[in-house]
mmCIF file of C-alpha atoms in Angstrom:
data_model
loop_
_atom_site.group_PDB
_atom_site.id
_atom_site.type_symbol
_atom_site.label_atom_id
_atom_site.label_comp_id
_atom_site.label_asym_id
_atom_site.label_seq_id
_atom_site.Cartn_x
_atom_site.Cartn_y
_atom_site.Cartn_z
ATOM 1 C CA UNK A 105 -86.567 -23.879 -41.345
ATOM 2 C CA UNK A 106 -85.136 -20.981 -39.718
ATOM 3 C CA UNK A 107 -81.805 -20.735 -38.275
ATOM 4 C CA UNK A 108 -81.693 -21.359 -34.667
ATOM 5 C CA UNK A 109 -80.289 -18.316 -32.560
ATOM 6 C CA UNK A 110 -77.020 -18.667 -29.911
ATOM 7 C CA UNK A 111 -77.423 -17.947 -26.341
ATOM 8 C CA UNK A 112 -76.125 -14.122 -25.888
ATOM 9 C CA UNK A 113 -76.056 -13.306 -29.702
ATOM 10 C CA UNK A 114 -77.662 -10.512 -30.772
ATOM 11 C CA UNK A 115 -80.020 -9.455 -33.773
ATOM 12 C CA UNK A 116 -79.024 -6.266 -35.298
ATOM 13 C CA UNK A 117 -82.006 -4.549 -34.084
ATOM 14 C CA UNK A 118 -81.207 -5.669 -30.610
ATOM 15 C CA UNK A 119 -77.556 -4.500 -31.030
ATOM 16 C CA UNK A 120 -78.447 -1.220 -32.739
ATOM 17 C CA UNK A 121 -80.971 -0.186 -29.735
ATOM 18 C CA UNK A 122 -78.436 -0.665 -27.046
ATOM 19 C CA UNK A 123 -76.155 1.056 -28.355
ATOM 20 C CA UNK A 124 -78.147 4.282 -28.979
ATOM 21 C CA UNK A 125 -79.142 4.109 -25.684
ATOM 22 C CA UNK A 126 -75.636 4.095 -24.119
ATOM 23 C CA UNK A 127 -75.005 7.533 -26.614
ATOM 24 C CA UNK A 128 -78.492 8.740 -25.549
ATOM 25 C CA UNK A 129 -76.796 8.270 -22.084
ATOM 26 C CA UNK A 130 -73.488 9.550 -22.699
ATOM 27 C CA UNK A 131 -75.376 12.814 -24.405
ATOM 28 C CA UNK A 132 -77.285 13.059 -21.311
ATOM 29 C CA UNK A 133 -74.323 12.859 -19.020
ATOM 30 C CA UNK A 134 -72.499 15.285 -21.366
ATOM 31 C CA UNK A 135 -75.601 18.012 -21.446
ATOM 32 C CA UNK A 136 -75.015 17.555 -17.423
ATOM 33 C CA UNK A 137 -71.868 18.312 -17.423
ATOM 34 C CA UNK A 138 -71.927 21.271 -19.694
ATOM 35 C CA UNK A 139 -74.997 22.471 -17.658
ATOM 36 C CA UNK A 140 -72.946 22.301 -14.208
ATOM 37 C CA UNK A 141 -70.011 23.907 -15.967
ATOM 38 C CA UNK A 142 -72.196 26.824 -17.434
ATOM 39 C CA UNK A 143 -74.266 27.030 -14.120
ATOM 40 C CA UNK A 144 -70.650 27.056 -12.060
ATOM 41 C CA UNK A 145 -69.655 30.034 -14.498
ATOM 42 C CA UNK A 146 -72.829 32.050 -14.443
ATOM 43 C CA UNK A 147 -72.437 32.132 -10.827
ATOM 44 C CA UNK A 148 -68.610 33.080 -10.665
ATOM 45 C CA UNK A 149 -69.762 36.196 -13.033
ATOM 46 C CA UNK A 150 -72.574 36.689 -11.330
ATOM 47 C CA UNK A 151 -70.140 37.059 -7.755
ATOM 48 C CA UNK A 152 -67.414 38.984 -9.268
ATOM 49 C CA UNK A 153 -69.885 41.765 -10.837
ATOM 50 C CA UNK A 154 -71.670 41.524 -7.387
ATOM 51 C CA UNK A 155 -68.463 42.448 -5.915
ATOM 52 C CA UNK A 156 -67.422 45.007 -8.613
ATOM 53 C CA UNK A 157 -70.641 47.150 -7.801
ATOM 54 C CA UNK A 158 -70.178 46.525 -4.110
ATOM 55 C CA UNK A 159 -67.071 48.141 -4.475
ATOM 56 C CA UNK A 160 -68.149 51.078 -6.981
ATOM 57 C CA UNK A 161 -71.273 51.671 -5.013
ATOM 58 C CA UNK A 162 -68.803 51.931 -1.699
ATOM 59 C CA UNK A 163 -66.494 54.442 -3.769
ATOM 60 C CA UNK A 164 -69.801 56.736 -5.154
ATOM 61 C CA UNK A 165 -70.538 56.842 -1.267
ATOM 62 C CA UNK A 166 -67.540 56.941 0.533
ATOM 63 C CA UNK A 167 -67.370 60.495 0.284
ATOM 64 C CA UNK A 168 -65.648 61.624 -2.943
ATOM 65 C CA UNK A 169 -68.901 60.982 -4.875
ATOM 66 C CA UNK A 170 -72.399 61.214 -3.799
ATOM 67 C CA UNK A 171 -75.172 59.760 -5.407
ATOM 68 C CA UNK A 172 -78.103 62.763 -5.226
ATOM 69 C CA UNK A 173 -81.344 63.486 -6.879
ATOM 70 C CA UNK A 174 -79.322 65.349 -9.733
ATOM 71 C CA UNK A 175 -77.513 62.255 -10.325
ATOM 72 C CA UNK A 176 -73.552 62.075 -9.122
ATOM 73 C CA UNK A 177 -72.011 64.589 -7.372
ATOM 74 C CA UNK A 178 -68.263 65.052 -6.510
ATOM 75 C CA UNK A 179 -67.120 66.385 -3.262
ATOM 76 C CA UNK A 180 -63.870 68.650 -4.258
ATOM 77 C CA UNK A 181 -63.542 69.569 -0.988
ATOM 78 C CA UNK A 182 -65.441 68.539 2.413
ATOM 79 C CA UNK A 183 -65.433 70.757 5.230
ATOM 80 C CA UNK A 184 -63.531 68.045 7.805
ATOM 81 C CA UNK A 185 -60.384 68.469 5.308
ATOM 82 C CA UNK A 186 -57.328 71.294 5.858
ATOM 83 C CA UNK A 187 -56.551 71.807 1.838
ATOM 84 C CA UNK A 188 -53.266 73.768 1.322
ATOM 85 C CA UNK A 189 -54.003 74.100 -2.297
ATOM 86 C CA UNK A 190 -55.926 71.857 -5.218
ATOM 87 C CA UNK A 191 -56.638 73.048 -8.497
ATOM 88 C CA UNK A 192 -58.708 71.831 -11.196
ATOM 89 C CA UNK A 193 -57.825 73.020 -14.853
ATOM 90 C CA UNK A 194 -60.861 73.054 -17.220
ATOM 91 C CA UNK A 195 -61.606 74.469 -20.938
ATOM 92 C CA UNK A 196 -62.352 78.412 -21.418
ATOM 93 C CA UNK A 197 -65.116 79.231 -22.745
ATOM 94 C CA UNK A 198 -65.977 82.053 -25.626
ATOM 95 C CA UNK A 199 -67.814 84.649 -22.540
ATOM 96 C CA UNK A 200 -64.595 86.500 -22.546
ATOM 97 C CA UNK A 201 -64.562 87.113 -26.336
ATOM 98 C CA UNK A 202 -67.588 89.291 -25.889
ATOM 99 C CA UNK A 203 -65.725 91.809 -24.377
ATOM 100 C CA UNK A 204 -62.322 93.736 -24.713
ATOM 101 C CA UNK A 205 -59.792 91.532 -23.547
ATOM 102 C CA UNK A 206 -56.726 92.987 -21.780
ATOM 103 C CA UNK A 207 -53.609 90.660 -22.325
ATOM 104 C CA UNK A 208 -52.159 89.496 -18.931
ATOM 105 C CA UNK A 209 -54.946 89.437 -17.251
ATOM 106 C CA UNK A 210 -58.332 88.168 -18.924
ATOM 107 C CA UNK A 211 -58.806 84.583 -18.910
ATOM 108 C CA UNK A 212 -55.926 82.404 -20.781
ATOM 109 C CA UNK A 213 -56.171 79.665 -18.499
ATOM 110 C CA UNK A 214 -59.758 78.478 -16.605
ATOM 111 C CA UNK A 215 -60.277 76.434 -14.127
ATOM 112 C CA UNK A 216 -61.396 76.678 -9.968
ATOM 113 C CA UNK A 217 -59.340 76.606 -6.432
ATOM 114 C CA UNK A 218 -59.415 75.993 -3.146
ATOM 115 C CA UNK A 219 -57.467 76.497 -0.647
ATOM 116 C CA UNK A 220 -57.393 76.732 3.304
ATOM 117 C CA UNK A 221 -54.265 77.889 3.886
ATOM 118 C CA UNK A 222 -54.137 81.926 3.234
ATOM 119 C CA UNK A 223 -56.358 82.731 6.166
ATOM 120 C CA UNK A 224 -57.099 81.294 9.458
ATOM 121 C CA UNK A 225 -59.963 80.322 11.169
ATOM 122 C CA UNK A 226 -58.646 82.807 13.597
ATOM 123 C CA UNK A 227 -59.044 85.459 11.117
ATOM 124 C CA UNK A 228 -62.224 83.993 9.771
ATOM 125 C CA UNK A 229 -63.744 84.501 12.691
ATOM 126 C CA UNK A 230 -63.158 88.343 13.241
ATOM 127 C CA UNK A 231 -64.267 88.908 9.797
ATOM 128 C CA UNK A 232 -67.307 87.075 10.161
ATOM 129 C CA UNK A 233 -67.793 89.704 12.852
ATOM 130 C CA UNK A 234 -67.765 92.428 10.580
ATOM 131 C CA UNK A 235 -70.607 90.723 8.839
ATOM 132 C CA UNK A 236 -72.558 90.291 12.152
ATOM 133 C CA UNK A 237 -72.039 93.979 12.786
ATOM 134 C CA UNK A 238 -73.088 95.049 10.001
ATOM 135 C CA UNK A 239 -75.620 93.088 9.388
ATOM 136 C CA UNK A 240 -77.119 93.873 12.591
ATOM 137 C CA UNK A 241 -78.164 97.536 11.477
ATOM 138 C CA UNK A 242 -80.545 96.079 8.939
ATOM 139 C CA UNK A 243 -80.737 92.162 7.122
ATOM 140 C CA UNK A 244 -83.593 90.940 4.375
ATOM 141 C CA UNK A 245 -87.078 89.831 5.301
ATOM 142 C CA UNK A 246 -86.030 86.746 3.066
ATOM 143 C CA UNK A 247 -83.078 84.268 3.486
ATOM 144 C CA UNK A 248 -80.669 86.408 2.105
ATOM 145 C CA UNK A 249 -78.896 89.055 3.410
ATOM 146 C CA UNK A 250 -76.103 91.226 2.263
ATOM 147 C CA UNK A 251 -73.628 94.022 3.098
ATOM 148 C CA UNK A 252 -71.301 95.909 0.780
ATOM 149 C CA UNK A 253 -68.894 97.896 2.849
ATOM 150 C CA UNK A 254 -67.707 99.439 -0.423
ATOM 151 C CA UNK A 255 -71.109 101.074 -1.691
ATOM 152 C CA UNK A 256 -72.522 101.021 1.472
ATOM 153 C CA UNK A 257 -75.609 98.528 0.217
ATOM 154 C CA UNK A 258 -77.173 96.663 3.379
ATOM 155 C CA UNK A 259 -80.258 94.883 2.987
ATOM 156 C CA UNK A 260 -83.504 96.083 4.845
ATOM 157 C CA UNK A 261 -86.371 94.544 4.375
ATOM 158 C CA UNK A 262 -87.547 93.959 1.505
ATOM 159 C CA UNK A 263 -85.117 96.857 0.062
ATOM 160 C CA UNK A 264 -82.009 98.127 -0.248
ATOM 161 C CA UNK A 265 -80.693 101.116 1.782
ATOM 162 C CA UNK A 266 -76.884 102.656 1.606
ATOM 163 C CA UNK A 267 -75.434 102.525 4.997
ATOM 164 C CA UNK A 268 -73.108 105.217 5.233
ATOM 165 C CA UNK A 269 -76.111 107.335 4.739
ATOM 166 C CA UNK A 270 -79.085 105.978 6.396
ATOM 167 C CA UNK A 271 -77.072 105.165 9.724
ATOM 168 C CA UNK A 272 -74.362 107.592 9.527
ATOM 169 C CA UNK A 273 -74.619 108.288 13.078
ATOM 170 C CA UNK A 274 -74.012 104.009 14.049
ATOM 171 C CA UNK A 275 -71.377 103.344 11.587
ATOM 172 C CA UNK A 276 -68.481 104.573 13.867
ATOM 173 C CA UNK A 277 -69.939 103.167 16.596
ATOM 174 C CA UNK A 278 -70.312 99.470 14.679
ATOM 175 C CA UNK A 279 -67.032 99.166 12.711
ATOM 176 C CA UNK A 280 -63.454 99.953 13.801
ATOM 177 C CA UNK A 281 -60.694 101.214 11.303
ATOM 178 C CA UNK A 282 -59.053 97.678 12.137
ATOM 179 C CA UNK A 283 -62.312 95.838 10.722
ATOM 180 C CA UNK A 284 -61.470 97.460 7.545
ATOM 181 C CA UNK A 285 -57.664 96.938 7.413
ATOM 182 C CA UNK A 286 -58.320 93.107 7.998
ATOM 183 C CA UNK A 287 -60.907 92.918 5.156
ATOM 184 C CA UNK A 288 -58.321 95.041 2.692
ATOM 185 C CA UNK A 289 -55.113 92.304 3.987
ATOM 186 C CA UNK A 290 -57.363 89.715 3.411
ATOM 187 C CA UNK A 291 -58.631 91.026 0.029
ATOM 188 C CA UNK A 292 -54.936 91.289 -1.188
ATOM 189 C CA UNK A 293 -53.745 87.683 -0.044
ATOM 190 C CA UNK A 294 -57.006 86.722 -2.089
ATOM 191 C CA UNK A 295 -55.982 88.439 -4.986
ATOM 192 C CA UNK A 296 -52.471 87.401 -5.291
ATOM 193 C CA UNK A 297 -53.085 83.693 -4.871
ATOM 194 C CA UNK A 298 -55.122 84.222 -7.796
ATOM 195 C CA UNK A 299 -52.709 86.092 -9.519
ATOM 196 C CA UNK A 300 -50.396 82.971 -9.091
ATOM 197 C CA UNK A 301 -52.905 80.346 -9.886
ATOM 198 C CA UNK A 302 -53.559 81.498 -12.814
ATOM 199 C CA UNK A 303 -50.236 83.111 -14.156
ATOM 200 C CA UNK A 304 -51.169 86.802 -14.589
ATOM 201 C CA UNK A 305 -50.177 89.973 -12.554
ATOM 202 C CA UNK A 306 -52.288 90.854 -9.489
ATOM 203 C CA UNK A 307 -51.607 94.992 -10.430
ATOM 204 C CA UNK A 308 -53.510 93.792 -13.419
ATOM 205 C CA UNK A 309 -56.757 93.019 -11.702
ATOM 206 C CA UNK A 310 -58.956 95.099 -10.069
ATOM 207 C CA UNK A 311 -61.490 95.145 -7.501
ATOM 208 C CA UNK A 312 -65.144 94.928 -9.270
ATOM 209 C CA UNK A 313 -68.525 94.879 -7.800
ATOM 210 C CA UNK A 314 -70.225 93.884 -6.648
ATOM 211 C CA UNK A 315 -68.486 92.608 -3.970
ATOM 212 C CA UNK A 316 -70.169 91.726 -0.438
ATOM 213 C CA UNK A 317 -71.024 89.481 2.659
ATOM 214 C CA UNK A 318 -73.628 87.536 2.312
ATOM 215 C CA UNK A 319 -76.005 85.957 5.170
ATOM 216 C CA UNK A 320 -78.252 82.962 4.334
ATOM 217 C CA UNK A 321 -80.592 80.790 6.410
ATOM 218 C CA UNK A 322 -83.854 78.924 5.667
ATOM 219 C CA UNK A 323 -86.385 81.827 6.116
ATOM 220 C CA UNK A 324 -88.874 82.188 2.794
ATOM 221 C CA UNK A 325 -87.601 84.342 0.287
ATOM 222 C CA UNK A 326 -89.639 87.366 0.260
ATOM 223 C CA UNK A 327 -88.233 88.966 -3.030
ATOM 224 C CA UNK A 328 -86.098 88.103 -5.504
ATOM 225 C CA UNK A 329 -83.472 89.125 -4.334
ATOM 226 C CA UNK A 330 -83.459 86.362 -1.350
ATOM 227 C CA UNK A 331 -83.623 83.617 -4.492
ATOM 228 C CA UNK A 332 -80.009 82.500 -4.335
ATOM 229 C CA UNK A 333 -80.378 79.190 -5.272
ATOM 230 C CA UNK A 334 -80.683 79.457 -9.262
ATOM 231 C CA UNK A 335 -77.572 78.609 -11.515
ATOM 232 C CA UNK A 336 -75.674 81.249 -12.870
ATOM 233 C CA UNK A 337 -72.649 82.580 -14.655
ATOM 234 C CA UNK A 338 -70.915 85.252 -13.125
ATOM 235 C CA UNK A 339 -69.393 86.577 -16.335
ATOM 236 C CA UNK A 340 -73.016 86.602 -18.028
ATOM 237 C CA UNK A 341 -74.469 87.969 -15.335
ATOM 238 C CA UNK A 342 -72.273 90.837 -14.228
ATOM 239 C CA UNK A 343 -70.329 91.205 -17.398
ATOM 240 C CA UNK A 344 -67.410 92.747 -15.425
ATOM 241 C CA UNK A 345 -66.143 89.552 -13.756
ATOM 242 C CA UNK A 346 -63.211 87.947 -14.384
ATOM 243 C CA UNK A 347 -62.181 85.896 -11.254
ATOM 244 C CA UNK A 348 -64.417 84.816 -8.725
ATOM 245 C CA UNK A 349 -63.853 84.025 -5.282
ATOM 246 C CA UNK A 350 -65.680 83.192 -1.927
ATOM 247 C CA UNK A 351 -64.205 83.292 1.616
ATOM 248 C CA UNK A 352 -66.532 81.333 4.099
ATOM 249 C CA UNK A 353 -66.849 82.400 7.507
ATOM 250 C CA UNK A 354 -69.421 79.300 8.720
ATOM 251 C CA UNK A 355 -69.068 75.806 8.793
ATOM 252 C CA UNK A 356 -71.157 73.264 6.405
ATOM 253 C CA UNK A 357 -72.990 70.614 8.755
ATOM 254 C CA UNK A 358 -71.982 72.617 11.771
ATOM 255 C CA UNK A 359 -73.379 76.110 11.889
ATOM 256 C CA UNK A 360 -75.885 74.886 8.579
ATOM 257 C CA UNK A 361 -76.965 72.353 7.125
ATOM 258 C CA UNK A 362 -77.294 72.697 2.605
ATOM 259 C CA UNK A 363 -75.307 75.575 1.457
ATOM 260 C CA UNK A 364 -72.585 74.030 -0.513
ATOM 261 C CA UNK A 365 -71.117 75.210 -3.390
ATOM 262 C CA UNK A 366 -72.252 73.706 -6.660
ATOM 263 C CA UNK A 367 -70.090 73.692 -9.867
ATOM 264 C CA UNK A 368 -72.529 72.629 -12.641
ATOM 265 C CA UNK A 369 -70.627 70.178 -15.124
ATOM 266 C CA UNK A 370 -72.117 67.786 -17.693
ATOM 267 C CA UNK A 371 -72.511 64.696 -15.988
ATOM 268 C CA UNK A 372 -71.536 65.457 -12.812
ATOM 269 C CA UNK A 373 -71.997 68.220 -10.089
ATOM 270 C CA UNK A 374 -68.875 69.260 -8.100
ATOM 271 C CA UNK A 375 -69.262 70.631 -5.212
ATOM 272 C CA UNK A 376 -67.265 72.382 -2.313
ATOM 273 C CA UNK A 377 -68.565 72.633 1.392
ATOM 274 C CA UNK A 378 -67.759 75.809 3.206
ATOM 275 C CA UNK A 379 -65.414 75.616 6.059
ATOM 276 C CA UNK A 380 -64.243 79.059 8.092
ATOM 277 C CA UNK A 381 -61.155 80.149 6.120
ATOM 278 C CA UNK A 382 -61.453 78.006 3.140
ATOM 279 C CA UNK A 383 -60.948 80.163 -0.346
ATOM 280 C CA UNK A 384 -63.017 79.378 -3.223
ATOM 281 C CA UNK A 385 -62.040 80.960 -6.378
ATOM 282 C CA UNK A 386 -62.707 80.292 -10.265
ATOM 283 C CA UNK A 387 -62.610 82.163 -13.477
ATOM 284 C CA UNK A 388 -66.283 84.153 -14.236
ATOM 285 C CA UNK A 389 -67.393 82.469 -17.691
ATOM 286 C CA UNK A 390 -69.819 79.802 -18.605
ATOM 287 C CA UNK A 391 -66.992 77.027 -17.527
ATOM 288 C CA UNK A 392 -67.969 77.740 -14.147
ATOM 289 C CA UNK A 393 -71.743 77.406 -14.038
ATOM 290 C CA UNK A 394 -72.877 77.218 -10.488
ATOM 291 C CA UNK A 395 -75.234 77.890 -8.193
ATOM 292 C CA UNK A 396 -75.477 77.575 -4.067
ATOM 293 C CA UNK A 397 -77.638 75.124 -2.858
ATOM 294 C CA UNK A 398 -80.970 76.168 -0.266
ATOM 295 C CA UNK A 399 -79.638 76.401 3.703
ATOM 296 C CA UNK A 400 -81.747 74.069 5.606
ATOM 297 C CA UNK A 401 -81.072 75.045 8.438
ATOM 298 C CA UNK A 402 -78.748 77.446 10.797
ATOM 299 C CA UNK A 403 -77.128 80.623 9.157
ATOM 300 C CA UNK A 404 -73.888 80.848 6.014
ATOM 301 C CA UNK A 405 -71.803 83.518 6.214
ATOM 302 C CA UNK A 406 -69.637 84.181 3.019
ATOM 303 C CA UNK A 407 -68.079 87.066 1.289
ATOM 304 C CA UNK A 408 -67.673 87.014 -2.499
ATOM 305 C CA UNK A 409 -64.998 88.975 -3.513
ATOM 306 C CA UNK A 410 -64.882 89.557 -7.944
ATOM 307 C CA UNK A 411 -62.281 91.060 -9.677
ATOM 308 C CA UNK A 412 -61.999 92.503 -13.668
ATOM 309 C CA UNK A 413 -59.226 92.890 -15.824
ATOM 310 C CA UNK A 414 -60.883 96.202 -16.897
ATOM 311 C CA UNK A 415 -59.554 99.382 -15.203
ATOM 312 C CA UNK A 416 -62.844 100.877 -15.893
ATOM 313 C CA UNK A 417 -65.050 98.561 -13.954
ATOM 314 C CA UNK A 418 -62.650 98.907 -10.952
ATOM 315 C CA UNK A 419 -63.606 99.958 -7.132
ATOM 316 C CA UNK A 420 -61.156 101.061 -4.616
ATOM 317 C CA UNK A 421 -61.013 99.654 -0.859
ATOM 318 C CA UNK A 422 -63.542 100.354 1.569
ATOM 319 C CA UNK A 423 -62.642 103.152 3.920
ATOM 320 C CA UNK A 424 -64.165 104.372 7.445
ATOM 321 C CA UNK A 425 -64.934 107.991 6.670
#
């Protein structure tokens, strides 16, 4: 006869199956838990790299850094900002190896300026006159104009003509002997800044060509001469260039729209937007590959002024004969 069972006992099967229910339970409860925790995590991360890109994304486009089609661009200088000086130091390259190299003078030391505080917008202004003056006798077909009051080169049409020669009889009447001293004061302050910058003598460099106004606005290039858009080094290009500079007699977003400077560096384009007065200069080689981008609109007035450490490849001043 089999043994009769208490009220409330239990049979070890009974016992065993409540049991692994309560730790099936407690498992469940603990899985919850864990889940909630790992959820609660997931979307702290999730909110603080939310916030991190927020904030990077506000940087790239606050004005330093652009985000274009060529990927990020640095603004080294905007047009709305006075800039007494700023510098930026990078490597040589070997471009001045392939030619004689004069101690003092050729490239130790590379790197680009700026700098708005040599000549006013005052003075900006009455040499962007000479440009207009000049540039009235003739000026490209294309979107590019320029006018070298040292050879005489003025573009007309779809050529070239010297203008000492083919207006003789205007030049007097266009230029004044005081248009000419202003452009040789303001090629000298030019020089010596970048004498100083870049720790050499200014009686060691010399005038090169070419140097020139330029005029830009949107019309279709008609040769290629009006293609001023495509990167280049000034050292490879001219061979005589040491040091590189650009005074800007227009204003980026207000008398054109494109038109900025580009330095072309791996991973990043820097760029500098012309403002009236505002000195641009850099060493010539292959660390300073750049290119201007297309005007959009309105006109750019500029004159590039290049210098050599070679005596050979030196110009004089323009004079009013």
């Amino acid at each position: 006869m089999a043994p009769q069972r208490r009220a409330g006992s239990r049979t070890p099967e009974s016992g065993g199956a409540g049991a692994g229910a309560r730790a099936e339970e407690r498992r469940r409860l603990s899985s919850g838990m864990k889940g909630s925790v790992q959820k609660d995590s997931r979307r702290k991360w999730l909110k603080v790299a939310f916030l991190l890109s927020s904030a990077m994304l506000g940087y790239l486009l606050s004005g330093s850094y652009l985000l274009g089609e060529d990927g990020v661009t640095e603004v080294l200088a905007h047009q709305g900002e006075s800039l007494q000086y700023k510098f930026i130091e990078v490597p040589c390259s070997e471009d001045y190896d392939s030619h004689k190299r004069f101690e003092g003078c050729t490239p130790r030391k590379c790197g680009r300026g700026i700098t708005d505080a040599i000549i006013s917008r005052e003075e900006a202004e009455r040499i962007r006159r000479i440009a207009e003056k000049g540039l009235s006798l003739g000026g490209s077909d294309g979107g590019a104009s320029i006018l070298d009051l040292h050879s005489g080169a003025l573009s007309l049409g779809k050529h070239f003509v010297n203008m000492y020669r083919y207006f003789s009889n205007k030049v007097h009447d266009t230029f004044t002997e005081e248009d000419f001293q202003l452009y040789r004061d303001v090629r000298q302050r030019i020089q010596q800044k970048i004498a100083l910058t870049f720790g050499i003598s200014s009686s060691s460099m010399y005038l090169t060509k070419p140097t020139f106004f330029s005029r830009i606005n949107n019309s279709e290039a008609k040769t290629s001469h009006d293609e001023y858009w495509h990167p280049h080094i000034d050292k490879v290009t001219y061979g005589s260039f040491d040091y590189t500079s650009l005074l800007y007699l227009s204003d980026y977003t207000e008398d054109f729209g494109g038109g900025r400077f580009v330095f072309m560096d791996e991973g990043a384009n820097r760029t500098v937007e012309p403002r009236a007065g505002r000195v641009s200069f850099f060493t010539s080689g292959s660390e300073n590959l750049h290119h201007v981008e297309k005007v959009h609109w309105g006109t750019r007035y500029a004159i590039t002024i290049s210098f050599t450490c070679n005596p050979d490849h030196g110009i004089g001043d323009p004079v009013l004969t």
